[in-house]
Coordinates of C-alpha atoms and ligand atoms in Angstrom, one line a residue:
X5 CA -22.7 -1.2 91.1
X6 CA -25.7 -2.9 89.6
X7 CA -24.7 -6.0 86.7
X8 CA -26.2 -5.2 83.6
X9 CA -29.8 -7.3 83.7
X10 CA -29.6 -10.6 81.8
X11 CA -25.7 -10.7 82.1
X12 CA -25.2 -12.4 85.4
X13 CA -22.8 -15.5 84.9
X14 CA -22.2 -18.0 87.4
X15 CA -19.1 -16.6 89.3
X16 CA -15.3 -18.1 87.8
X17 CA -11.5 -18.2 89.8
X18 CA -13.0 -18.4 93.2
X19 CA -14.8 -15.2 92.6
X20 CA -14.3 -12.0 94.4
X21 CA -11.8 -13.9 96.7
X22 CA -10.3 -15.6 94.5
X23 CA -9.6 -13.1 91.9
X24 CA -8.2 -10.6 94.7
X25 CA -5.7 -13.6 95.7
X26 CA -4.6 -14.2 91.6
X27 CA -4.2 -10.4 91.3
X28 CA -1.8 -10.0 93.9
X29 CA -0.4 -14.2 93.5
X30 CA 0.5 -13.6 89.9
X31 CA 2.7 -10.6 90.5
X32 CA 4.2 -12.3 93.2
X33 CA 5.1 -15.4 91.6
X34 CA 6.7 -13.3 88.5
X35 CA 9.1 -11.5 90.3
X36 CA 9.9 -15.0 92.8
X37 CA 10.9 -17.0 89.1
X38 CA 12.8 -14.0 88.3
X39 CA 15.1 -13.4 90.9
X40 CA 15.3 -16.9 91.9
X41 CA 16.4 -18.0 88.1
X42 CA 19.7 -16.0 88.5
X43 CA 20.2 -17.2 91.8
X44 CA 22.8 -20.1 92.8
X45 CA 20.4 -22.7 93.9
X46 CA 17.4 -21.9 91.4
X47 CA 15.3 -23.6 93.8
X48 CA 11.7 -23.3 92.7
X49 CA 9.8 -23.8 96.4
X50 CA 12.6 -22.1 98.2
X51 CA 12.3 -18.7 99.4
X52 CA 13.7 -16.0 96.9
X53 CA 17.3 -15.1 97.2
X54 CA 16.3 -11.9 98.7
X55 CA 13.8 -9.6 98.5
X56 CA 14.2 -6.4 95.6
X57 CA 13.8 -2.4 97.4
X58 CA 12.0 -0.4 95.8
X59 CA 14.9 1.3 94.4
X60 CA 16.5 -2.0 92.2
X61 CA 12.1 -2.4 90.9
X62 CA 11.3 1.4 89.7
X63 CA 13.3 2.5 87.0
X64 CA 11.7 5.5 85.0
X65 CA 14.4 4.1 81.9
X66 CA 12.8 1.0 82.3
X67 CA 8.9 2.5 81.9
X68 CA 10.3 4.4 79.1
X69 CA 11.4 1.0 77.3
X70 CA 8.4 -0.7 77.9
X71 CA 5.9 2.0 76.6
X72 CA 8.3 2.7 73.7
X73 CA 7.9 -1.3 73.1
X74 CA 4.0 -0.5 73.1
X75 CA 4.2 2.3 70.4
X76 CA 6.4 0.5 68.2
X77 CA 3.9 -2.3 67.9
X78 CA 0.9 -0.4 68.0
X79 CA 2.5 1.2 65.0
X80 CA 3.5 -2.1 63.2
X81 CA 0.0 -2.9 64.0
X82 CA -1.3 0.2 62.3
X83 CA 0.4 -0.3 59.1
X84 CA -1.7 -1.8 56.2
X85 CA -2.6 -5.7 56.4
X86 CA -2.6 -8.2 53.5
X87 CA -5.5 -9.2 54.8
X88 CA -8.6 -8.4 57.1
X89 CA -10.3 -10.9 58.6
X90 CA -13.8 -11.2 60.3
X91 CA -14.7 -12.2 64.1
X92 CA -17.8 -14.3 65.5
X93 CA -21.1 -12.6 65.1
X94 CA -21.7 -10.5 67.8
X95 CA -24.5 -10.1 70.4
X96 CA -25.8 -7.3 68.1
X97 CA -25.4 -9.8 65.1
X98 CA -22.3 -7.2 63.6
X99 CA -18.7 -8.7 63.2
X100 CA -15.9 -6.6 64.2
X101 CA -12.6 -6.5 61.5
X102 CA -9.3 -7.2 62.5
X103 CA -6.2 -7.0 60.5
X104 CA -3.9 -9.7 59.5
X105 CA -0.1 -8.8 59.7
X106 CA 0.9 -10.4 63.2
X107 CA 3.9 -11.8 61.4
X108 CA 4.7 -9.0 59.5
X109 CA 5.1 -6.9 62.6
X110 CA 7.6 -9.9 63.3
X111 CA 9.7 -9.6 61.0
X112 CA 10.1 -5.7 61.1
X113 CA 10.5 -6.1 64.2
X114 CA 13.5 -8.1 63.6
X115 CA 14.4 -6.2 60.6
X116 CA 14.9 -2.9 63.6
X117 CA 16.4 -5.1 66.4
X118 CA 18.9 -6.4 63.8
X119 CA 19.8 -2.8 62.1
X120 CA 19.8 -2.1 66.2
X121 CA 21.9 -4.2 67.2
X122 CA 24.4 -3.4 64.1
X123 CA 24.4 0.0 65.2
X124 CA 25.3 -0.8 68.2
X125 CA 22.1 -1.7 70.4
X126 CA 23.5 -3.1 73.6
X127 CA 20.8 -6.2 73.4
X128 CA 22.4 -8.1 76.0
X129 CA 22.0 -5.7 78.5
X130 CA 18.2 -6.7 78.6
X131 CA 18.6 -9.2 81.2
X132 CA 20.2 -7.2 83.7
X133 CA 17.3 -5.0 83.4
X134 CA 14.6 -7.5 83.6
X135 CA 13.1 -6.7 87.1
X136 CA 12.6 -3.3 86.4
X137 CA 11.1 -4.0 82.8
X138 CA 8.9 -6.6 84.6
X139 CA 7.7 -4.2 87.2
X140 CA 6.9 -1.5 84.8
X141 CA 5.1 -4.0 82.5
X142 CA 3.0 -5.0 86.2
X143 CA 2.7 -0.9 86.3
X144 CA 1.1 -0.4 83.0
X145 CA -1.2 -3.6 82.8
X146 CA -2.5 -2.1 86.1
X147 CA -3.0 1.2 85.0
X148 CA -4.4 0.1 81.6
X149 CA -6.5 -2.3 83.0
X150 CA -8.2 0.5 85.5
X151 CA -8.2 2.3 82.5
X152 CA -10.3 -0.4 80.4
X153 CA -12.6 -0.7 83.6
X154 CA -13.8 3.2 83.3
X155 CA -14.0 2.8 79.4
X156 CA -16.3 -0.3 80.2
X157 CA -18.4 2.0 82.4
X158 CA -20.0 4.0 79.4
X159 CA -20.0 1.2 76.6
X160 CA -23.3 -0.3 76.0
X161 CA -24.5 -3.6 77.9
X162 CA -24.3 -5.2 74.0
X163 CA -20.3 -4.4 74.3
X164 CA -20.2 -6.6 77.6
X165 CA -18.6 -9.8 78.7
X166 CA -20.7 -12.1 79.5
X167 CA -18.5 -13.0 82.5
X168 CA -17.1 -10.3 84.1
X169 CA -20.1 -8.1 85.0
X170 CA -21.0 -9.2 88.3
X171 CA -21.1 -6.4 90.6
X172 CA -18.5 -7.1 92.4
X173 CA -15.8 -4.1 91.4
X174 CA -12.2 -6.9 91.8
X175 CA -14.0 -9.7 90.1
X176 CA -15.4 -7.4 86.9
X177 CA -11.9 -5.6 87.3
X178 CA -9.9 -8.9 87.2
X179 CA -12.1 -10.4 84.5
X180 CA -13.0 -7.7 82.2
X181 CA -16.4 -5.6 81.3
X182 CA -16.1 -5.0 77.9
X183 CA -15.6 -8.0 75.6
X184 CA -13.9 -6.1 72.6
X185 CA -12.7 -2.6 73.7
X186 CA -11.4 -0.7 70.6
X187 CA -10.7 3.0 70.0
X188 CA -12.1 3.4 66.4
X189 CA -10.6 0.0 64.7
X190 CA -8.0 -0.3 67.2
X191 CA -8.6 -3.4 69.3
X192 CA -6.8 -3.4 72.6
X193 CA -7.6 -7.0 73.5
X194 CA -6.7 -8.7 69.9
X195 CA -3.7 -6.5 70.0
X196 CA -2.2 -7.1 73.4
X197 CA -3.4 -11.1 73.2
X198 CA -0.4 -11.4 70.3
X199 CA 2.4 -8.6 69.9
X200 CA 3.8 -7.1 72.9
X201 CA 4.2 -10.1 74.9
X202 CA 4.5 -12.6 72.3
X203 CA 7.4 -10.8 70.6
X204 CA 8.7 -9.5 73.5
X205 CA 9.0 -13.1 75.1
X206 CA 11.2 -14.1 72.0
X207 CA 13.2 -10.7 72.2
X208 CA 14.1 -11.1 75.5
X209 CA 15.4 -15.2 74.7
X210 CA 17.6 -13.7 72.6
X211 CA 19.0 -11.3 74.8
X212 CA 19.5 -14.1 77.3
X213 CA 21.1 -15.8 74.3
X214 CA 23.4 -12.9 72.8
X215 CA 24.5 -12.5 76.9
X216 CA 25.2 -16.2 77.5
X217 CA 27.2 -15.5 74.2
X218 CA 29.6 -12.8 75.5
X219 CA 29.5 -14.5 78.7
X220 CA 30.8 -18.3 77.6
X221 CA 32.0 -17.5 74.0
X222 CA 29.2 -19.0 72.1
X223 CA 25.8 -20.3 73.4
X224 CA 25.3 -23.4 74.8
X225 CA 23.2 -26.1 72.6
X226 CA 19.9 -25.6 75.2
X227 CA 19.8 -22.2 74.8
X228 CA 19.6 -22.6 71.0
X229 CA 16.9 -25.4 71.0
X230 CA 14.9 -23.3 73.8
X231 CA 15.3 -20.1 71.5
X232 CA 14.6 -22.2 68.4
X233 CA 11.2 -24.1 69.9
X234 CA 9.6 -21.1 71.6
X235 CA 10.4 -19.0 68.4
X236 CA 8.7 -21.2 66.3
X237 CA 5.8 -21.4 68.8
X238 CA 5.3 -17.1 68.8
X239 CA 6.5 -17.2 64.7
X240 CA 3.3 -20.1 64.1
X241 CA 1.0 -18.5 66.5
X242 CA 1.6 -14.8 64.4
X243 CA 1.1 -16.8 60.7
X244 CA -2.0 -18.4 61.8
X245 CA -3.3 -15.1 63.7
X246 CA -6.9 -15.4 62.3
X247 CA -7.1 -18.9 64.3
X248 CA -6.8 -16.6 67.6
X249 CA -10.3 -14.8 66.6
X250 CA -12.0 -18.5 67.7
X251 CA -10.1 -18.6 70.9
X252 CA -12.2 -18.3 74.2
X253 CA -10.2 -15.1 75.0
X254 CA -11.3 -13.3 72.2
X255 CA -14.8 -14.5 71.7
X256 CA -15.9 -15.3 75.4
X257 CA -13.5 -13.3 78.4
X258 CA -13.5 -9.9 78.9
X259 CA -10.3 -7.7 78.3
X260 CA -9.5 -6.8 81.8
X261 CA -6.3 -7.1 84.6
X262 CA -5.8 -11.1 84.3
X263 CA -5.3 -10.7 80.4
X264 CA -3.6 -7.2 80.4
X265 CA -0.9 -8.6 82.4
X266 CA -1.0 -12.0 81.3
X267 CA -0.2 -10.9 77.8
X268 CA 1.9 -7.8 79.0
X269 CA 4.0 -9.1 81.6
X270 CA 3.0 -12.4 82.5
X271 CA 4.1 -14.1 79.0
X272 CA 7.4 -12.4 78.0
X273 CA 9.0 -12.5 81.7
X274 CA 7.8 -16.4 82.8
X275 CA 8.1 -18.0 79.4
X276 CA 11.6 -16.7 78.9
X277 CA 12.0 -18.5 82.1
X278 CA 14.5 -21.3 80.5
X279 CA 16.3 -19.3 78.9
X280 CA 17.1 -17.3 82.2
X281 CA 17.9 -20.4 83.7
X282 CA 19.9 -21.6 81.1
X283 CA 21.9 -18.2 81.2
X284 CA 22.7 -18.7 84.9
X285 CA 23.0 -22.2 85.1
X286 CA 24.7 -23.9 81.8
X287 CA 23.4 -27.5 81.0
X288 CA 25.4 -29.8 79.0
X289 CA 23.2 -31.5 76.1
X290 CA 24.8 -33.7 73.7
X291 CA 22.9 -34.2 69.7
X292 CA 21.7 -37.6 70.5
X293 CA 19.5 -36.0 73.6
X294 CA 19.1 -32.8 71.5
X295 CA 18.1 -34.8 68.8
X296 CA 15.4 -36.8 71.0
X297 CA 14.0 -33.4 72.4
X298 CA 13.8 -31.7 69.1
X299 CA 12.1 -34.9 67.5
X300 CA 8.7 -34.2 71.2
X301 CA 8.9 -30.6 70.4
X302 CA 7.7 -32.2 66.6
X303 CA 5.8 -34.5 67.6
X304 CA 4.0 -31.7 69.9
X305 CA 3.9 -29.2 66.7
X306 CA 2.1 -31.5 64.9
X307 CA -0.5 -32.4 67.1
X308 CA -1.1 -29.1 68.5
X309 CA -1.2 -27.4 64.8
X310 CA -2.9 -30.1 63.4
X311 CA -5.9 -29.9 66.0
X312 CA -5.9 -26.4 65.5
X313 CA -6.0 -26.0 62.1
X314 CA -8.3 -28.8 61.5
X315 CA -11.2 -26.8 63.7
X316 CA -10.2 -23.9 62.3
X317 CA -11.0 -25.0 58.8
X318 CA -14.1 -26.7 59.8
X319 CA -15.4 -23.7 61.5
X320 CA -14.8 -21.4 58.2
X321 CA -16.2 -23.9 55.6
X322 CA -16.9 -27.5 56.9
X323 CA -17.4 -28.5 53.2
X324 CA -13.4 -28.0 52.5
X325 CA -12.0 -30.7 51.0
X326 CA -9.6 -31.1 54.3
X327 CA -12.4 -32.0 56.6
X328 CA -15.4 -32.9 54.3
X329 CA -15.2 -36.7 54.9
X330 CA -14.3 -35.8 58.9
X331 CA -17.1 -37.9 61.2
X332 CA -19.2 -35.1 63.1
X333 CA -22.5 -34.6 65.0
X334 CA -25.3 -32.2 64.8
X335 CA -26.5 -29.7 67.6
X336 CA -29.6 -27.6 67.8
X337 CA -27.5 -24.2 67.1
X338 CA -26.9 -25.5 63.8
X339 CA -23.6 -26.1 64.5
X340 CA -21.3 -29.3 64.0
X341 CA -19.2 -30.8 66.0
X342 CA -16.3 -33.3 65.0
X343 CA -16.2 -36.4 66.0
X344 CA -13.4 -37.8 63.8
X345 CA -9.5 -37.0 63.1
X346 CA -7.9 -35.2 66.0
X347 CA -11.4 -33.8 67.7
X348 CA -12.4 -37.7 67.7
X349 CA -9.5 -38.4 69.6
X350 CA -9.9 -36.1 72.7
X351 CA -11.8 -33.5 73.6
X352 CA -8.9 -30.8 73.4
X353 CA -6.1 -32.7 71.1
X354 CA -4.8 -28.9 70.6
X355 CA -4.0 -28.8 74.2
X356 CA -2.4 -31.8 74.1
X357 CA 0.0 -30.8 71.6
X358 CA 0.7 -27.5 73.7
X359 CA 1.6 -29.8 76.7
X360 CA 4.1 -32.1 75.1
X361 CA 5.6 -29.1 73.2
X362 CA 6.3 -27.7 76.6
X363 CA 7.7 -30.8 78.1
X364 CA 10.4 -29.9 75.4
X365 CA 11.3 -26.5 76.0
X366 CA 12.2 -28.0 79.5
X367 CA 13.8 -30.5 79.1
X368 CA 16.7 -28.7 77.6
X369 CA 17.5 -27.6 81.2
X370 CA 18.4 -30.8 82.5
X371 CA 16.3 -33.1 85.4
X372 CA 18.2 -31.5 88.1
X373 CA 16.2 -28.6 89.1
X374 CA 12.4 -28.2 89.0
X375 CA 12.5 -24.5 88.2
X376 CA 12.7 -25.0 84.2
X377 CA 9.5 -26.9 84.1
X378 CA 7.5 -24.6 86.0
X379 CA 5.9 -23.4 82.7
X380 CA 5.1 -27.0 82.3
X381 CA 3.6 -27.2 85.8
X382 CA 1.4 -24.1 86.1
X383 CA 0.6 -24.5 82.5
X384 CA -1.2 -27.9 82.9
X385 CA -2.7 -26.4 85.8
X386 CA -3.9 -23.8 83.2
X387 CA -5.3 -26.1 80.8
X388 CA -6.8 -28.4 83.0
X389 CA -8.8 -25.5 84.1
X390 CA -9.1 -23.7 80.9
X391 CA -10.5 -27.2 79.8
X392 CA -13.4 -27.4 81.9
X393 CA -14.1 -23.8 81.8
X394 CA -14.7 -24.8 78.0
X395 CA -17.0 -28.1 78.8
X396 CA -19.4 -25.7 80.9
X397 CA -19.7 -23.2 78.2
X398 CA -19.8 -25.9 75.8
X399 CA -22.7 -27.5 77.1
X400 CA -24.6 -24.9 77.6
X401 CA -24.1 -23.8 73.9
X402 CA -24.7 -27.7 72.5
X403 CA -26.9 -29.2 75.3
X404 CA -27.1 -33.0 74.5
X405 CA -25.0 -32.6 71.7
X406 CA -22.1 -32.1 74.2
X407 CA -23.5 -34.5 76.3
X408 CA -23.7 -37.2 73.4
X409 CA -19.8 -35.7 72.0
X410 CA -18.2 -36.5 75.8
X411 CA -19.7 -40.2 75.0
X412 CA -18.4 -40.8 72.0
X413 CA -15.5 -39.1 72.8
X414 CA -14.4 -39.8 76.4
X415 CA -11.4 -38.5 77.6
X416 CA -10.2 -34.4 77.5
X417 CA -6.8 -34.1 77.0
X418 CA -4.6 -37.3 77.2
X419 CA -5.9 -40.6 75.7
X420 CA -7.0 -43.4 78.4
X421 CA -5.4 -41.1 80.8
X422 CA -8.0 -38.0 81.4
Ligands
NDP14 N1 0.6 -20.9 75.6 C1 -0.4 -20.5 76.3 O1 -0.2 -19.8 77.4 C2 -1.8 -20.8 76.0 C3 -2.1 -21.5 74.8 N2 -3.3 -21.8 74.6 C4 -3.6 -22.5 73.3 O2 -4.6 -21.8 72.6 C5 -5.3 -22.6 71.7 C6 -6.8 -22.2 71.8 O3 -7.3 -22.7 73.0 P1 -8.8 -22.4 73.6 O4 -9.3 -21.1 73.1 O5 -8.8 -22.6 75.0 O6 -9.7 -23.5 73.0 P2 -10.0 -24.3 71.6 O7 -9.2 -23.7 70.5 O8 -9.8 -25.7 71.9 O9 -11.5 -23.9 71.4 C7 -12.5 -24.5 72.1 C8 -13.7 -24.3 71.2 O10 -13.6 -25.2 70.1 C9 -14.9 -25.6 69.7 N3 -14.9 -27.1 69.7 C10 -14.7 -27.9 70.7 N4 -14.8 -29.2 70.4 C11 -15.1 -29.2 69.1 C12 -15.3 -30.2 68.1 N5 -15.3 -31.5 68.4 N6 -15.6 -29.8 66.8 C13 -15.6 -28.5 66.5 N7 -15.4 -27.5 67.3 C14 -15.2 -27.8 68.6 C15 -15.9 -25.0 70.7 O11 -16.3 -23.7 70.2 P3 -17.4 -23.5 69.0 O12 -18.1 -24.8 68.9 O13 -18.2 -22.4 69.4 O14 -16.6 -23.2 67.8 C16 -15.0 -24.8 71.9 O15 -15.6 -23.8 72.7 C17 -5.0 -24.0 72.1 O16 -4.1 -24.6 71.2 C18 -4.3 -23.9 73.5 O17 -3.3 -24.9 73.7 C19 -4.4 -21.5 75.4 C20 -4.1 -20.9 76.6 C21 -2.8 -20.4 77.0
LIG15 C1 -2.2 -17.0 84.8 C2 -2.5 -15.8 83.9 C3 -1.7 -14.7 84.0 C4 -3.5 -15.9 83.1 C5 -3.6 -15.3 81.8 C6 -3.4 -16.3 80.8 C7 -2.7 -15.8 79.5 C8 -1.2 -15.7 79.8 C9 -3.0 -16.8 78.4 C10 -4.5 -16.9 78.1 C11 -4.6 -17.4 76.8 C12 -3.4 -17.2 76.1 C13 -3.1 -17.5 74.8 C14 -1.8 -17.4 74.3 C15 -0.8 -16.8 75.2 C16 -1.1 -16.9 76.7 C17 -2.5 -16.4 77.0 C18 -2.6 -14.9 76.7 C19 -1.5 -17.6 72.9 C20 -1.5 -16.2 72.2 C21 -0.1 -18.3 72.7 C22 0.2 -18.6 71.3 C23 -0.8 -19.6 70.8 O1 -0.5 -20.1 69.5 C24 -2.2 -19.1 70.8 C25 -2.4 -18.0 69.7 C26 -3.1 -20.2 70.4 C27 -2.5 -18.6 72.2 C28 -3.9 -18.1 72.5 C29 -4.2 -18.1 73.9

């Protein structure tokens, strides 16, 4: 199929190739973490205990949970918002609305789970049932991502991505055609990018949490800081949900198979990795190291919110008392850029702040075994590329501007380091 004239991006992720190999590595490496976290050894590199038949992967029960997860947030998402907030101006100069009750959805959702579980819910049954819930989750982001591929075939080339419309069908699959698919004001991509997965990731924790309960007697000390850190990472990301509306997902990639099942599969069943660790293999952690590990995670918080926010403000009204006196630099779009406070620091102090926040929720698990910090590992991997994906589209937005902004401001993520 032909790309859309005037939309032809240099190709990202190896291209064709390379996008083939991610579709079928990701998968692959979800279900290796899995079974290999509640197996004796846990080792990370080594080959997986054994390998699942078809029979322990497919459970119809298991689809039915995960699309009844789906309509439950696509309902909390319906409900009325106490706020709806604008996107970026659009190729076609329009905004698109989103509404603003991440964190209400939240907390109804642990208003159900907890009348649920009062009832009589059998939560801690979820993590004997996580390889079929993860293979239905890889089912539906498949399907739903073929599904956003045929919708992209009849939008308009002003609805398009301006990356993933290459021609080639696994690359614009893999990427994503349309850069917003909606149906009427429902947005699939703004929806996916922070409910299911998100609150799923911290529903599952606490399964793994109520199990290690009724399995030990009480939970262990890591799985509380794990649960406590990565809660407060989904709870922040949900109360500053607007913030997500300037993230390159929403504003640059295309909805299609690497953010369907990154938010749908790959998020609640890798990033509840230390917590399924943590369930099969206890740790002991004393205050005094707790107390050390609580005080990174902190330290991470702040940097990582603080960077945020601080662009965040700038970008909605850079005369705000918070960042008036901030240091920045003009570019010919008209557009600022900081130079001072956390963006004169490095070029992606947010990121930072994301990676020492992650050192934390490993750490928890001990020093013995590398499989806790592979969300530490693949995530730097992540950013690292995440980061220069943003230079390149960075300087071709600000041109010299970047070029004088990477001057002043020399180093990407960690001070004197890179
Ligand atoms: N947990 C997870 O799995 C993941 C978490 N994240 C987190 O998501 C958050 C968002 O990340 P991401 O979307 O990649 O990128 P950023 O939020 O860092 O946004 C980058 C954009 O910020 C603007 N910008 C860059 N430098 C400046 C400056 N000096 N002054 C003003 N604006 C500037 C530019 O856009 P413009 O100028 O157009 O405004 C640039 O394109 C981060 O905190 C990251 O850690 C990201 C990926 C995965
Ligand atoms: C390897 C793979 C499967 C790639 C897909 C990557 C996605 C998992 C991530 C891309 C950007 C993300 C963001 C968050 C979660 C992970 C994904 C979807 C995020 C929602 C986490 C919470 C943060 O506070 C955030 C809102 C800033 C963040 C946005 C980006």
């Amino acid at each position: 199929m032909a790309p859309p004239q005037g939309s032809r991006a240099p190709l990202e992720f190896g291209g064709p190739l390379g996008a083939a190999a991610l579709m079928l590595l990701l998968p692959v490496t979800m279900f290796h973490l899995l079974l290999v976290a509640r197996s004796g050894p846990a080792r990370l590199l080594g080959p997986p205990p054994y390998l699942p038949g078809l029979e322990e992967l497919w459970s119809p029960w298991a689809l039915l949970l995960c699309l009844t997860w789906l309509g439950l947030q696509a309902a909390l998402y319906l409900l009325p918002a106490r706020k709806v907030a604008e996107g970026q101006e659009l190729k076609d100069k329009s905004r698109l609305r989103y509404p603003i009750n991440g964190f209400q959805a939240l907390v109804l959702t642990a208003l159900l789970v907890g009348l649920g579980v009062s009832a009589g819910l059998p939560l801690s049954a979820l993590p004997e049932m996580l390889l079929p819930l993860a293979f239905a989750a890889t089912l539906t982001a498949f399907i739903f991502s073929l599904l956003l591929y045929l919708k992209a075939l009849v939008a308009p080339a002003s609805a398009l991505a301006p990356g993933g419309n290459s021609g080639s069908l696994i690359y614009d699959f893999f990427l994503g055609r349309e850069l917003n698919p909606r149906i009427c004001s429902f947005d699939f991509k703004y929806f996916c990018e922070l409910r299911p997965g998100l609150i799923g990731w911290v529903l599952i924790n606490l399964a793994l949490l109520m199990q290690e309960a009724e399995l030990r007697g009480s939970p262990s000390l890591a799985m509380w800081l794990v649960n406590g850190f990565q809660l407060l990472y989904v709870a922040d990301a949900l109360w500053y949900e607007e913030a997500v509306l300037t993230t390159m997902d929403i504003i640059h990639d295309g909805f299609g198979f690497m953010l369907a099942f990154g938010d749908l599969a790959w998020v609640p069943f890798t990033y509840s990795l230390q917590a399924q660790f943590l369930l099969y293999h206890p740790q002991p952690l004393g205050w005094p190291l707790a107390s050390f590990i609580c005080l990174i995670n902190a330290v991470g918080y702040y940097i990582f919110r603080g960077a945020n926010s601080q662009k965040n403000t700038f970008r909605k009204n850079p005369s705000d008392p918070r960042v008036a006196d901030l240091e920045t630099i003009s570019t010919a779009t008209g557009r600022r850029l900081l130079v001072s406070g956390w963006w004169g620091m490095v070029r992606h102090p947010n990121y930072l702040g994301d990676l020492i926040m992650a050192l934390a929720w490993s750490l928890p698990c001990g020093v013995f075994h590398l499989l806790p910090y592979f969300y530490f590992l693949y995530f730097t991997a992540l950013l690292v590329h995440r980061e220069d994906r943003d230079e390149r589209q960075c300087l071709q937005k600000y041109g010299l501007a970047w070029h004088e902004y990477c001057r002043r401001v020399p180093y990407r993520i960690v001070p004197y380091v890179y």
